PDB file of C-alpha atoms in Angstrom:
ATOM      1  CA  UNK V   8     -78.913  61.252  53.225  1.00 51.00           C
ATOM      2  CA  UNK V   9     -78.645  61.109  49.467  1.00 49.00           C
ATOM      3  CA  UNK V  10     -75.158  61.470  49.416  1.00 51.00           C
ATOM      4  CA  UNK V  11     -74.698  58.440  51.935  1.00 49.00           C
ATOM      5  CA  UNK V  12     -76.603  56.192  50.089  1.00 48.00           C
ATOM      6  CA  UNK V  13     -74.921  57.096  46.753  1.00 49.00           C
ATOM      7  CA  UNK V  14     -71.698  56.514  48.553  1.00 45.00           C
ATOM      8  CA  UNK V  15     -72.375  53.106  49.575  1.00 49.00           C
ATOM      9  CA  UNK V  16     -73.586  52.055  46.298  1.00 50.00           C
ATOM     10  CA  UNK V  17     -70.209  52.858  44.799  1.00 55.00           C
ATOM     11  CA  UNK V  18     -68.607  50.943  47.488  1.00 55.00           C
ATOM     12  CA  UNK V  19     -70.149  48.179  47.244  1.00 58.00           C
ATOM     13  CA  UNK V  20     -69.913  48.294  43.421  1.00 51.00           C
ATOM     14  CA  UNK V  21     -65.888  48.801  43.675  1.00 53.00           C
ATOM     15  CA  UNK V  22     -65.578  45.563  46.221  1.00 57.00           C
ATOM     16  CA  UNK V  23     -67.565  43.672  43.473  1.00 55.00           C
ATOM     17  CA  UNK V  24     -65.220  44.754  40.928  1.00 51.00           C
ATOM     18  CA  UNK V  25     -62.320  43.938  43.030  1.00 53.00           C
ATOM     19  CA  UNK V  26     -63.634  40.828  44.153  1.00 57.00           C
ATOM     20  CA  UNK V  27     -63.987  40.213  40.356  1.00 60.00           C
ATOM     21  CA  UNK V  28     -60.604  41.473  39.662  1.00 52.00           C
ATOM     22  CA  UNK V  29     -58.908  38.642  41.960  1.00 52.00           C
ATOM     23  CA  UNK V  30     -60.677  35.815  41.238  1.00 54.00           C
ATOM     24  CA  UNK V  31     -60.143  36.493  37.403  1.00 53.00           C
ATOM     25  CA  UNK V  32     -56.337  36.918  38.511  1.00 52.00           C
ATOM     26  CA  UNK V  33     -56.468  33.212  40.151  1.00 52.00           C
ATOM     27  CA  UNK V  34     -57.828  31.561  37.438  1.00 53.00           C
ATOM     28  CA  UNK V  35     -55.289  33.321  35.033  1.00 49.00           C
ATOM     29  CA  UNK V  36     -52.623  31.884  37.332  1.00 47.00           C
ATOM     30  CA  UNK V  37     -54.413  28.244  37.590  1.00 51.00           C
ATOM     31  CA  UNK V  38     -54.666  27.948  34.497  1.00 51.00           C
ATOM     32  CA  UNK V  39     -51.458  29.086  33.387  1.00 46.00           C
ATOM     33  CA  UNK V  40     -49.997  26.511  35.878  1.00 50.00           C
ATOM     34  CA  UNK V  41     -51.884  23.926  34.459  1.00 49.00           C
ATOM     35  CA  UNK V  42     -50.980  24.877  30.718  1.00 48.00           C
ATOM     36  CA  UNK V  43     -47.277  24.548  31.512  1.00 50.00           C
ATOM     37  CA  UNK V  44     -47.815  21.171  33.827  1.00 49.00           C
ATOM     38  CA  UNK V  45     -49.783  19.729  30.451  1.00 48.00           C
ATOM     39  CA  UNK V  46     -46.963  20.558  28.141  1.00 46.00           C
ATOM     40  CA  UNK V  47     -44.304  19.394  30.710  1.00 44.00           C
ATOM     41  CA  UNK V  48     -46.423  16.175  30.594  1.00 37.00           C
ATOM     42  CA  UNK V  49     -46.767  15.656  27.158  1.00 40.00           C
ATOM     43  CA  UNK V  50     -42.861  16.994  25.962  1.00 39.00           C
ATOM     44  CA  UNK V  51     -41.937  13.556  28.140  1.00 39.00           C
ATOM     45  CA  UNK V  52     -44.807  11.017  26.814  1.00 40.00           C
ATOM     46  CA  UNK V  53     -43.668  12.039  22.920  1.00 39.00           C
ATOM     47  CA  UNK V  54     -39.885  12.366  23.415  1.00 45.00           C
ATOM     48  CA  UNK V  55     -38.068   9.658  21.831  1.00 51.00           C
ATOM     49  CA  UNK V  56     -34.681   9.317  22.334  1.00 73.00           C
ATOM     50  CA  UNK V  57     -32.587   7.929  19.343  1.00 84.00           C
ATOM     51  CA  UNK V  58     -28.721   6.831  19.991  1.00 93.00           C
ATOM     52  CA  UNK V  59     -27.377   5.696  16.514  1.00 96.00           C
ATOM     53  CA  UNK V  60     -29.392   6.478  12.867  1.00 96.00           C
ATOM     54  CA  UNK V  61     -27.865   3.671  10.578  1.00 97.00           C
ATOM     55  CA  UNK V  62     -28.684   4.685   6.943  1.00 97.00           C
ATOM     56  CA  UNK V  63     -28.611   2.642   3.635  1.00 97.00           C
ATOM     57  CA  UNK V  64     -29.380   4.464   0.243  1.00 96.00           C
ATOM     58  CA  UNK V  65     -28.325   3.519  -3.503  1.00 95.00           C
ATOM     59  CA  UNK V  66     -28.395   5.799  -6.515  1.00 95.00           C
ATOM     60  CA  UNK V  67     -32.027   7.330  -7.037  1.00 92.00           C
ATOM     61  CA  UNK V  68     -32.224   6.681 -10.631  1.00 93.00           C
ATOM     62  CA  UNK V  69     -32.084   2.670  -9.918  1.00 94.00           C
ATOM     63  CA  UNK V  70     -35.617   1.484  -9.790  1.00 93.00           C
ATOM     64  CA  UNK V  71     -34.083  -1.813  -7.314  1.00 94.00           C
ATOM     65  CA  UNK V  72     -35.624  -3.163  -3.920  1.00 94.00           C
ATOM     66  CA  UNK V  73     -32.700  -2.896  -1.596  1.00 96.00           C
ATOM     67  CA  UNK V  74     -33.341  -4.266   1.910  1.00 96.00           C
ATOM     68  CA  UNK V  75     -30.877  -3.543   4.619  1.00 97.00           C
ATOM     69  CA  UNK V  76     -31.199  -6.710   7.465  1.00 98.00           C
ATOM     70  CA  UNK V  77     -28.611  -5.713  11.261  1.00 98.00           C
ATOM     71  CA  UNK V  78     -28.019  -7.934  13.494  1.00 98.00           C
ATOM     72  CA  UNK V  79     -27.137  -6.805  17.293  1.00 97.00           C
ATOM     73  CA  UNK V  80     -24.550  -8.443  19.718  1.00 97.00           C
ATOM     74  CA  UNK V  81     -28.156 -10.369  21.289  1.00 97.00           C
ATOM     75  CA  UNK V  82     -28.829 -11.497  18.079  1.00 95.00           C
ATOM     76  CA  UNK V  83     -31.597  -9.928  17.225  1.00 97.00           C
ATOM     77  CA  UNK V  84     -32.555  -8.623  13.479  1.00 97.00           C
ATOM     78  CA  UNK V  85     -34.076  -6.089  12.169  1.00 97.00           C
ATOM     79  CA  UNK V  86     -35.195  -6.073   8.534  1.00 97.00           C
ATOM     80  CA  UNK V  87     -38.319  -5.049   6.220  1.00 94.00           C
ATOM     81  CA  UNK V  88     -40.276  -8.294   8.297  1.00 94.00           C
ATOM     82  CA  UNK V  89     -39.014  -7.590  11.596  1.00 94.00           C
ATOM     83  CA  UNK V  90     -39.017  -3.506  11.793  1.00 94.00           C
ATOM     84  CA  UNK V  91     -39.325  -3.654  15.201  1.00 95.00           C
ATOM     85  CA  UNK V  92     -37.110  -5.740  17.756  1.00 95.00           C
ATOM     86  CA  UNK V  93     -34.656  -5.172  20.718  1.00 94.00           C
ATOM     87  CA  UNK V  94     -33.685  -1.612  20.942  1.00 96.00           C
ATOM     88  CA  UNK V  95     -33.550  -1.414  16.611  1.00 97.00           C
ATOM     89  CA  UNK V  96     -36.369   0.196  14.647  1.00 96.00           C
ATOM     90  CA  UNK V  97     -36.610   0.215  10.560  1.00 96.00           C
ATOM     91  CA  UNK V  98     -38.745   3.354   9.756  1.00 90.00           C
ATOM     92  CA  UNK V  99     -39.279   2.325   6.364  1.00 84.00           C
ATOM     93  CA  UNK V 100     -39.036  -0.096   3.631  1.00 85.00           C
ATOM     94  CA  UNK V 101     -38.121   0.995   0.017  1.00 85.00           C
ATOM     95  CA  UNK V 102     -39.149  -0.538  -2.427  1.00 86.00           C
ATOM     96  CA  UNK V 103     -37.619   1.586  -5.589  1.00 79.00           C
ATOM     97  CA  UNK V 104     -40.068   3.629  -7.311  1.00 76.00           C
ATOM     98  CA  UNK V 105     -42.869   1.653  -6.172  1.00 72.00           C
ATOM     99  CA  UNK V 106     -43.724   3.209  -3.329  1.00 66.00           C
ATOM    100  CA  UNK V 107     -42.080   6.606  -3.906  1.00 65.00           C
ATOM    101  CA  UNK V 108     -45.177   8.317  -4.096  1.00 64.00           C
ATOM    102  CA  UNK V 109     -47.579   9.257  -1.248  1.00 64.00           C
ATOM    103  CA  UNK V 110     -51.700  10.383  -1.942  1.00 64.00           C
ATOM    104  CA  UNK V 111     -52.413  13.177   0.927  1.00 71.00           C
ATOM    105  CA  UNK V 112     -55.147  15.203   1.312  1.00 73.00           C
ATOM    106  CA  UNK V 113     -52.559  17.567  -0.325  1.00 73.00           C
ATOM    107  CA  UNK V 114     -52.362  15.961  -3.728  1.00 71.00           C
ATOM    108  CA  UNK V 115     -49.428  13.461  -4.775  1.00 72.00           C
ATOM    109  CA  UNK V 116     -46.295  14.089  -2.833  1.00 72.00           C
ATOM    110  CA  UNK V 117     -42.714  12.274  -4.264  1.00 68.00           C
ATOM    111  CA  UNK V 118     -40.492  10.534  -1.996  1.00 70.00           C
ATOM    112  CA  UNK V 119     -37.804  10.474  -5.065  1.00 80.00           C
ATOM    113  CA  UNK V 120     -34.711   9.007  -2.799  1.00 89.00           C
ATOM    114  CA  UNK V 121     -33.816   5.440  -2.606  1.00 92.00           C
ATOM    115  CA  UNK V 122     -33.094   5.326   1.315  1.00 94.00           C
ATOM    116  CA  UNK V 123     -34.215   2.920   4.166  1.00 95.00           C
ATOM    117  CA  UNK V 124     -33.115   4.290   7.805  1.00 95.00           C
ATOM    118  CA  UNK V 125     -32.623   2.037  10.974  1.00 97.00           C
ATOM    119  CA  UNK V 126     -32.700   3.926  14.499  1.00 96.00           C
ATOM    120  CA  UNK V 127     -31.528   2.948  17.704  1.00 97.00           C
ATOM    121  CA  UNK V 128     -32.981   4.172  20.728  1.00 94.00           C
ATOM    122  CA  UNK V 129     -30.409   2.192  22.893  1.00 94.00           C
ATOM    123  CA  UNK V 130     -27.388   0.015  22.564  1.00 94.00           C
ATOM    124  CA  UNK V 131     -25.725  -3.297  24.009  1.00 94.00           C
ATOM    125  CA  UNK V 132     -22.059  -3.348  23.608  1.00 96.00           C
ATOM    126  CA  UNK V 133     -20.664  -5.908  21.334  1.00 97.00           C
ATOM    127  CA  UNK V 134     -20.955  -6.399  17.497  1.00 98.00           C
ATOM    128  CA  UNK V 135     -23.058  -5.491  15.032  1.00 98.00           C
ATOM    129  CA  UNK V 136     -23.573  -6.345  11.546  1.00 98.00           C
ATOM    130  CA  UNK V 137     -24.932  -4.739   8.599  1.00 98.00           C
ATOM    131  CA  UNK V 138     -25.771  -6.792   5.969  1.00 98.00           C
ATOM    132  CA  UNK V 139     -27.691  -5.656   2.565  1.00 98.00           C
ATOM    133  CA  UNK V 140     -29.615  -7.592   0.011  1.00 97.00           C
ATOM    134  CA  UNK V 141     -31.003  -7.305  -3.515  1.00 97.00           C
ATOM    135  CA  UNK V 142     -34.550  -8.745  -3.042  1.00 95.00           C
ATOM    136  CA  UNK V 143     -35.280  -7.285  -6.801  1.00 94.00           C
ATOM    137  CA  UNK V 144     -33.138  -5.515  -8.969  1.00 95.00           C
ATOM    138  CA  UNK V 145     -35.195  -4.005 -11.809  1.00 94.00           C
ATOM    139  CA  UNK V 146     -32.269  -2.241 -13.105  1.00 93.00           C
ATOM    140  CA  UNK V 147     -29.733  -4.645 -14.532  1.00 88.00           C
ATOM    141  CA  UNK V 148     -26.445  -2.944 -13.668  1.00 95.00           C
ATOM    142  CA  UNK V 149     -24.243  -3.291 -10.657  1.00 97.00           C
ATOM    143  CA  UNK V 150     -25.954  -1.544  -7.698  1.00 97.00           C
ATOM    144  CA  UNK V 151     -23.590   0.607  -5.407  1.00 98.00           C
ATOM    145  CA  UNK V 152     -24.989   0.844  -2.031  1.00 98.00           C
ATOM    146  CA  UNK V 153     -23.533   2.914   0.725  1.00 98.00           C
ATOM    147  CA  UNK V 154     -23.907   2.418   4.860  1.00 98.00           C
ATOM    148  CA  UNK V 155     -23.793   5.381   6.789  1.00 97.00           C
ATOM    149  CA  UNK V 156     -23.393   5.422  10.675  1.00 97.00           C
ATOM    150  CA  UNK V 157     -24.622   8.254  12.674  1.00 96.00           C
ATOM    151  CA  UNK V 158     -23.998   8.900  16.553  1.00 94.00           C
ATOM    152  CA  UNK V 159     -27.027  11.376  17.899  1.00 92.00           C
ATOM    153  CA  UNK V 160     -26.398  11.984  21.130  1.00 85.00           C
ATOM    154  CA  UNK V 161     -24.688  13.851  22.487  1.00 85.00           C
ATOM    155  CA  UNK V 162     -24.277  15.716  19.338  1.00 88.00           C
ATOM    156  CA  UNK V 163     -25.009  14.316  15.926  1.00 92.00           C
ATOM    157  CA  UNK V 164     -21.663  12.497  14.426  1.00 93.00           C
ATOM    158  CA  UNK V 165     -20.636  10.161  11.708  1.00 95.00           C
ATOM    159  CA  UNK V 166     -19.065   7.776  12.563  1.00 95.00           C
ATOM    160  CA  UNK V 167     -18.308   5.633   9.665  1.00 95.00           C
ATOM    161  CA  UNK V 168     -19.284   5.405   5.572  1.00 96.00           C
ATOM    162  CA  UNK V 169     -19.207   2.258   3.873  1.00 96.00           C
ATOM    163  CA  UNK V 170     -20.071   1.100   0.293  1.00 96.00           C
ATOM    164  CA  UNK V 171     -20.349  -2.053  -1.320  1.00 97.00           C
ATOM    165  CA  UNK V 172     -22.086  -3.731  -4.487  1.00 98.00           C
ATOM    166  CA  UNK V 173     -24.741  -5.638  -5.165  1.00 97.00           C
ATOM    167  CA  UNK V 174     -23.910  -7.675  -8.819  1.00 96.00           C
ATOM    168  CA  UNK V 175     -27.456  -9.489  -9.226  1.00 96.00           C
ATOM    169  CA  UNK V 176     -30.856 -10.338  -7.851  1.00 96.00           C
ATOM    170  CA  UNK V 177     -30.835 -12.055  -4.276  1.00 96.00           C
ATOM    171  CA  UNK V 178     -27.248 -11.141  -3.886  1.00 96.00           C
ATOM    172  CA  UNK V 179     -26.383 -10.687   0.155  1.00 97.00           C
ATOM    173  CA  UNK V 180     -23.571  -8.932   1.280  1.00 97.00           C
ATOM    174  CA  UNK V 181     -21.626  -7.843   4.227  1.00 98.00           C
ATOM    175  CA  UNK V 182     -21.389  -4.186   4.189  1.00 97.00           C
ATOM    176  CA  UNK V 183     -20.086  -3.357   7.695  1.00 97.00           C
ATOM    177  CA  UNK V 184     -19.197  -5.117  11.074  1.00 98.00           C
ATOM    178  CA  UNK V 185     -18.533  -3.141  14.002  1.00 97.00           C
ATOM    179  CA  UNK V 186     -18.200  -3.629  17.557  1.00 97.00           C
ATOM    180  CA  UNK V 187     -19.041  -0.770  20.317  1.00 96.00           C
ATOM    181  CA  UNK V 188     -17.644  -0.357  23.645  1.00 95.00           C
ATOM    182  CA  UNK V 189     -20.108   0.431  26.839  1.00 93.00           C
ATOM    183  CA  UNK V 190     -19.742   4.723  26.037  1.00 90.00           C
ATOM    184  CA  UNK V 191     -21.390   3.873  22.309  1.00 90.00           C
ATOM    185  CA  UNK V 192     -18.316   4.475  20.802  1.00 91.00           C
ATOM    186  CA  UNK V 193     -16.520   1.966  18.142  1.00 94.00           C
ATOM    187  CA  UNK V 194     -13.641   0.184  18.911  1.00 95.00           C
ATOM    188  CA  UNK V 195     -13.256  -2.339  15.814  1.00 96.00           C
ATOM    189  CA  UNK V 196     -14.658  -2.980  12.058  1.00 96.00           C
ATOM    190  CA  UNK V 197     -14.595  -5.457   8.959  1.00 97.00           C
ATOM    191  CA  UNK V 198     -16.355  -6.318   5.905  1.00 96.00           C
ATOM    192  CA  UNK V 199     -15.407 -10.192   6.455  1.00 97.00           C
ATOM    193  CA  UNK V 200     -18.702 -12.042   5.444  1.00 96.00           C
ATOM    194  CA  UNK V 201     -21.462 -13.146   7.479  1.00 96.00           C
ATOM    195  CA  UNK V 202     -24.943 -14.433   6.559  1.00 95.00           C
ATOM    196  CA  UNK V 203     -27.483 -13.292   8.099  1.00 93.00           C
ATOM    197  CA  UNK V 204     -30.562 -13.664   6.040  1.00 91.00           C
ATOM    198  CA  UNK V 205     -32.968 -16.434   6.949  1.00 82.00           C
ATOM    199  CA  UNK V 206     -31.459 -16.679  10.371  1.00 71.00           C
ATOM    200  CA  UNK V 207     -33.277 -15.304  13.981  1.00 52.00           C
ATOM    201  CA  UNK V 208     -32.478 -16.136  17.318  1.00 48.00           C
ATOM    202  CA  UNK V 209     -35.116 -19.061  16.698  1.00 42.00           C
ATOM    203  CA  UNK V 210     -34.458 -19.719  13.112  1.00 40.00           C
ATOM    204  CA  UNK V 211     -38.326 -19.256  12.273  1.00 37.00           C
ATOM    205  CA  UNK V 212     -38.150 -17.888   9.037  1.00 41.00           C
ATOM    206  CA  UNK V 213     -36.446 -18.246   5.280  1.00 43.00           C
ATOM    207  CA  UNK V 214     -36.408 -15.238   3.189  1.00 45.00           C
ATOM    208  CA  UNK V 215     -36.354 -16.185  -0.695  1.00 43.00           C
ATOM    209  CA  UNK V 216     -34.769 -14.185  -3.605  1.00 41.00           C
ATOM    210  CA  UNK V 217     -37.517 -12.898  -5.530  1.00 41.00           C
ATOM    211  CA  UNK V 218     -38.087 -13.731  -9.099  1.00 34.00           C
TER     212      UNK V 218
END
Protein backbone atom coordinates (compact mmCIF):
# COMPACT_ATOMS: atom_id res chain seq x y z
CA UNK A 1 0.00 0.00 0.00
CA UNK A 2 3.07 2.04 0.79
CA UNK A 3 4.61 1.45 -2.30
CA UNK A 4 1.39 2.69 -4.26
CA UNK A 5 1.14 5.73 -2.59
CA UNK A 6 4.89 6.53 -2.94
CA UNK A 7 4.40 5.81 -6.57
CA UNK A 8 1.79 8.25 -7.16
CA UNK A 9 3.50 10.94 -5.39
CA UNK A 10 6.36 10.73 -7.85
CA UNK A 11 3.94 10.83 -10.61
CA UNK A 12 2.31 13.45 -9.86
CA UNK A 13 5.54 15.30 -8.95
CA UNK A 14 7.10 14.39 -12.59
CA UNK A 15 3.71 15.80 -14.47
CA UNK A 16 4.32 19.01 -12.37
CA UNK A 17 7.76 19.19 -13.51
CA UNK A 18 6.80 18.55 -16.99
CA UNK A 19 4.00 20.73 -16.94
CA UNK A 20 6.65 23.25 -15.70
CA UNK A 21 9.07 22.23 -18.27
CA UNK A 22 6.59 23.31 -21.25
CA UNK A 23 5.23 26.25 -20.17
CA UNK A 24 8.84 27.60 -19.39
CA UNK A 25 9.59 26.33 -23.09
CA UNK A 26 6.55 28.65 -24.43
CA UNK A 27 7.48 31.58 -22.85
CA UNK A 28 11.18 31.10 -24.02
CA UNK A 29 9.70 30.90 -27.52
CA UNK A 30 7.17 34.03 -26.92
CA UNK A 31 9.44 35.90 -25.89
CA UNK A 32 12.07 35.22 -28.21
CA UNK A 33 9.47 36.00 -30.96
CA UNK A 34 8.73 39.10 -29.51
CA UNK A 35 12.52 40.14 -29.02
CA UNK A 36 13.15 39.68 -32.74
CA UNK A 37 9.56 41.41 -33.82
CA UNK A 38 10.88 44.56 -31.43
CA UNK A 39 14.20 44.79 -33.14
CA UNK A 40 12.62 44.22 -36.63
CA UNK A 41 10.46 47.21 -35.51
CA UNK A 42 12.87 49.46 -34.35
CA UNK A 43 15.93 48.59 -37.24
CA UNK A 44 12.98 50.32 -39.64
CA UNK A 45 11.81 53.42 -37.30
CA UNK A 46 15.85 54.45 -36.96
CA UNK A 47 17.04 53.59 -40.49
CA UNK A 48 17.80 56.55 -42.44
CA UNK A 49 18.54 56.28 -45.79
CA UNK A 50 21.13 58.82 -47.23
CA UNK A 51 21.59 59.08 -51.27
CA UNK A 52 24.41 61.72 -51.81
CA UNK A 53 26.93 63.12 -48.71
CA UNK A 54 28.10 66.55 -50.21
CA UNK A 55 31.18 67.64 -48.14
CA UNK A 56 32.96 71.08 -47.81
CA UNK A 57 36.22 71.34 -45.64
CA UNK A 58 39.23 73.99 -45.80
CA UNK A 59 42.66 73.61 -44.26
CA UNK A 60 42.38 72.89 -40.36
CA UNK A 61 44.91 75.32 -39.32
CA UNK A 62 42.59 78.35 -40.73
CA UNK A 63 40.60 79.61 -37.84
CA UNK A 64 37.71 81.01 -40.84
CA UNK A 65 33.77 80.54 -40.76
CA UNK A 66 33.13 78.86 -44.04
CA UNK A 67 29.44 78.27 -44.82
CA UNK A 68 28.52 76.04 -47.67
CA UNK A 69 24.68 77.30 -49.04
CA UNK A 70 23.05 74.26 -52.24
CA UNK A 71 20.48 74.95 -54.02
CA UNK A 72 18.25 71.95 -55.62
CA UNK A 73 16.55 71.87 -59.13
CA UNK A 74 13.04 73.02 -56.78
CA UNK A 75 14.86 75.70 -55.55
CA UNK A 76 15.20 75.04 -52.33
CA UNK A 77 18.44 75.95 -50.03
CA UNK A 78 20.06 74.60 -47.58
CA UNK A 79 22.57 76.56 -45.50
CA UNK A 80 23.71 77.16 -41.69
CA UNK A 81 19.82 79.02 -41.36
CA UNK A 82 17.96 76.61 -43.27
CA UNK A 83 19.63 73.03 -42.23
CA UNK A 84 16.70 71.42 -42.96
CA UNK A 85 14.54 71.69 -46.29
CA UNK A 86 13.35 69.46 -49.24
CA UNK A 87 15.14 66.22 -49.24
CA UNK A 88 18.77 68.28 -48.07
CA UNK A 89 20.00 68.17 -44.49
CA UNK A 90 23.22 70.28 -43.09
CA UNK A 91 24.46 68.21 -40.05
CA UNK A 92 26.53 70.88 -38.87
CA UNK A 93 27.75 74.34 -38.96
CA UNK A 94 31.50 75.19 -38.47
CA UNK A 95 32.40 77.85 -37.24
CA UNK A 96 36.49 77.53 -37.17
CA UNK A 97 37.86 76.90 -33.88
CA UNK A 98 34.98 78.24 -32.16
CA UNK A 99 33.06 75.52 -31.77
CA UNK A 100 35.68 72.78 -32.20
CA UNK A 101 35.41 71.70 -28.84
CA UNK A 102 32.62 69.64 -27.19
CA UNK A 103 32.11 69.40 -22.90
CA UNK A 104 30.77 65.60 -22.31
CA UNK A 105 30.33 63.92 -19.37
CA UNK A 106 33.70 62.52 -20.64
CA UNK A 107 35.80 65.63 -20.28
CA UNK A 108 36.65 68.04 -23.35
CA UNK A 109 36.56 66.22 -26.62
CA UNK A 110 38.27 68.19 -29.99
CA UNK A 111 36.51 68.31 -33.15
CA UNK A 112 39.99 69.71 -34.76
CA UNK A 113 38.68 69.51 -38.65
CA UNK A 114 37.27 72.37 -40.49
CA UNK A 115 34.33 70.38 -42.30
CA UNK A 116 30.51 71.06 -42.74
CA UNK A 117 28.61 67.92 -44.42
CA UNK A 118 25.23 68.16 -46.39
CA UNK A 119 23.20 64.74 -46.82
CA UNK A 120 20.62 63.82 -49.08
CA UNK A 121 18.17 61.34 -48.28
CA UNK A 122 16.52 61.69 -51.79
CA UNK A 123 16.97 63.45 -55.06
CA UNK A 124 14.95 65.37 -57.89
CA UNK A 125 16.65 65.30 -61.17
CA UNK A 126 17.87 68.53 -62.49
CA UNK A 127 20.64 70.96 -61.25
CA UNK A 128 22.23 71.64 -58.37
CA UNK A 129 24.46 74.21 -57.13
CA UNK A 130 27.05 74.48 -54.60
CA UNK A 131 27.93 77.66 -53.63
CA UNK A 132 30.45 78.62 -50.58
CA UNK A 133 30.91 81.76 -48.60
CA UNK A 134 33.35 83.45 -46.24
CA UNK A 135 30.97 84.75 -43.50
CA UNK A 136 34.38 85.51 -41.36
CA UNK A 137 37.74 84.93 -42.23
CA UNK A 138 39.93 85.29 -39.12
CA UNK A 139 42.88 84.20 -40.97
CA UNK A 140 43.93 86.76 -43.54
CA UNK A 141 45.25 84.57 -46.35
CA UNK A 142 43.51 83.12 -49.33
CA UNK A 143 41.25 80.26 -48.13
CA UNK A 144 41.27 77.03 -50.39
CA UNK A 145 38.11 75.21 -50.00
CA UNK A 146 37.38 71.90 -51.58
CA UNK A 147 33.67 70.22 -52.55
CA UNK A 148 33.49 66.69 -52.41
CA UNK A 149 30.52 64.62 -53.88
CA UNK A 150 29.71 61.28 -52.56
CA UNK A 151 27.11 58.67 -54.07
CA UNK A 152 25.97 56.14 -51.01
CA UNK A 153 23.88 53.90 -52.35
CA UNK A 154 24.27 51.46 -53.81
CA UNK A 155 27.81 51.46 -52.78
CA UNK A 156 29.66 54.47 -51.51
CA UNK A 157 31.33 56.50 -54.64
CA UNK A 158 32.87 59.80 -55.44
CA UNK A 159 31.71 61.26 -57.77
CA UNK A 160 33.38 64.51 -58.21
CA UNK A 161 36.21 66.90 -56.20
CA UNK A 162 36.19 70.45 -56.63
CA UNK A 163 38.23 73.36 -55.12
CA UNK A 164 38.01 76.91 -55.25
CA UNK A 165 39.15 80.12 -53.20
CA UNK A 166 37.83 82.33 -51.08
CA UNK A 167 40.18 85.88 -51.34
CA UNK A 168 38.34 87.95 -48.45
CA UNK A 169 35.55 88.26 -45.95
CA UNK A 170 31.90 87.88 -47.45
CA UNK A 171 33.36 86.58 -50.61
CA UNK A 172 30.64 84.03 -52.45
CA UNK A 173 31.59 81.71 -54.88
CA UNK A 174 30.45 79.09 -57.22
CA UNK A 175 32.21 75.97 -56.45
CA UNK A 176 30.25 73.34 -58.43
CA UNK A 177 27.07 73.02 -60.68
CA UNK A 178 25.85 69.77 -61.60
CA UNK A 179 22.89 68.32 -63.06
CA UNK A 180 21.62 64.54 -62.31
CA UNK A 181 19.65 62.34 -64.43
CA UNK A 182 16.49 60.24 -62.87
CA UNK A 183 19.20 56.97 -61.82
CA UNK A 184 21.20 59.76 -59.47
CA UNK A 185 23.86 59.75 -61.70
CA UNK A 186 25.57 63.10 -63.27
CA UNK A 187 25.25 63.97 -66.61
CA UNK A 188 26.76 67.68 -66.76
CA UNK A 189 28.97 70.29 -64.57
CA UNK A 190 30.39 74.00 -64.40
CA UNK A 191 31.79 76.46 -62.14
CA UNK A 192 29.97 79.39 -64.21
CA UNK A 193 28.70 81.78 -61.39
CA UNK A 194 25.50 81.92 -59.73
CA UNK A 195 24.33 83.80 -56.61
CA UNK A 196 22.63 82.25 -54.41
CA UNK A 197 22.95 83.91 -51.09
CA UNK A 198 20.05 86.01 -49.88
CA UNK A 199 17.76 84.32 -52.31
CA UNK A 200 14.76 81.45 -51.30
CA UNK A 201 12.00 80.36 -53.22
CA UNK A 202 10.18 83.41 -51.40
CA UNK A 203 13.03 85.76 -51.16
CA UNK A 204 12.43 86.14 -47.23
CA UNK A 205 15.73 86.63 -46.10
CA UNK A 206 19.25 88.72 -46.69
CA UNK A 207 22.31 87.23 -45.32
CA UNK A 208 25.04 90.04 -44.51
CA UNK A 209 28.89 89.70 -44.60
CA UNK A 210 29.97 89.84 -41.17
CA UNK A 211 32.26 92.44 -39.85
Amino acid sequence: MSNKKHYSCNTSFLDLLFNMLLAFTALFVLSFALINQNKDISKSSVEVKAEFIITMSWPDDMDNDIDIYIEDPLENLVFFRSREVGLMHLDRDDLGFKNDTVETPQGIMKYPYNREVVTFRGFHPGEYCVNVHAYKMNDKRPCPVTIQIDKVNPNLKTLMISQTILETQGDEKTAIRFKLNKDGLIESSNTIRKKIIGKTKQNAFEIPSSQ
